[in-house]
């Protein structure tokens, strides 16, 4: 009894500490959020000028990260919403809606009256009801100088059939946050984690909420068992067995005044209904076999056609004294919930090359040793380093991880196709974090994101696709040259700072002309 009592007291103490921390964060951030609310209202006033739906054929969207890319449930379309862009001096947030027409390989900008306010790091979930509905929760808005943040706690739905936005108001939902994760589970939206950050404080969450798509009501879940620690940016996906799997994520904690320590989580959990009841859930820690991704943050997730979870890219920040250097990735991993196993995604290479290699192997008696060599070299990704000279003359070194030939989503087999001799690495999207992922008709689409080169942040606007059934080679649909990326040096004076904010507001207001100029460049 004594030990149990102590554990219960310890648990209550941790809850009180978390509650105090949230109250402290809320109090300190209230003032800056009030300032940002005025700016948000200003932008909403501009959006209110839209009185009818206007669809305009356009060039590909401008560079951005932390947006959402969703596959239309009935049409061959991808829906891009929101996101952010930073050019070294100002931060721009978006609430634009773009549609990519897959068969036509064209883009359309869709202006709809009364859209959600501008945001990034939100969550968007597509459900098939009513011709397709895109549910959007939370996210954040940043001041033009990138020093103040407003975290949303609103819920919106985009009705694709009628092209109308609707804000769904319901009490009892999650607090304002970004970096959370949300999935559609039966007739509910299940939301986990995220973080809230102000100028001076921050807090990470590990709470779980459910939104009922029939009653439009929020409920906070209290799963049994030991669940994940507070975090944001984790992998969250629904398993074929009806559970929800959660992997990785990122959090930080203050170790002393003005010193924070970041943690890249690599643990994995299963959240599922207990005894088949939808009102009672339980956490279970799981330890999958296979080849797990290396610890990282900023990775992207989508569902593969065979109910496997697809994992792409990310960044691993290496802290050395006061320097922070990030290693970016463009590798693929698959998690098979049925077998509780990770697999590294490996490309087979174009078919024409495979046929040539097959003929060559028939002519040479040493084919067996070549086969063994090919299998060994296909076990891991290949590092390619290239140098790029940017517009200011700076030499930037980009490390790219290219997948070696092999099979994907399954163990290395002994058949002829998967045992081909390794060819040269197949080019694909450059390494990046916070990219947007979507899967439609067995094709994986990767759009945008960012990588860092020294003190510069390169925001991307390229679009690539990969056939997940054939796993042969990436195809570039929209290309981008990082050398053309605008980058402005930081200014330190107060006068420059004021001009920067004014200019940023103007940039927000006149996005259309800015995008046209960017497209021309």
PDB file of N, CA and C in Angstrom, residues 301 349 518:
ATOM      1  N   UNK A 301       5.594  11.767 -42.827  1.00  0.00           N
ATOM      2  CA  UNK A 301       4.938  10.455 -42.758  1.00  0.00           C
ATOM      3  C   UNK A 301       3.737  10.411 -43.697  1.00  0.00           C
ATOM      4  N   UNK A 349      16.279   0.656 -59.303  1.00  0.00           N
ATOM      5  CA  UNK A 349      16.914   1.216 -60.497  1.00  0.00           C
ATOM      6  C   UNK A 349      16.025   1.023 -61.707  1.00  0.00           C
ATOM      7  N   UNK A 518       8.352  35.704 -58.205  1.00  0.00           N
ATOM      8  CA  UNK A 518       9.185  34.546 -57.890  1.00  0.00           C
ATOM      9  C   UNK A 518       9.151  33.533 -59.028  1.00  0.00           C
TER      10      UNK A 518
END
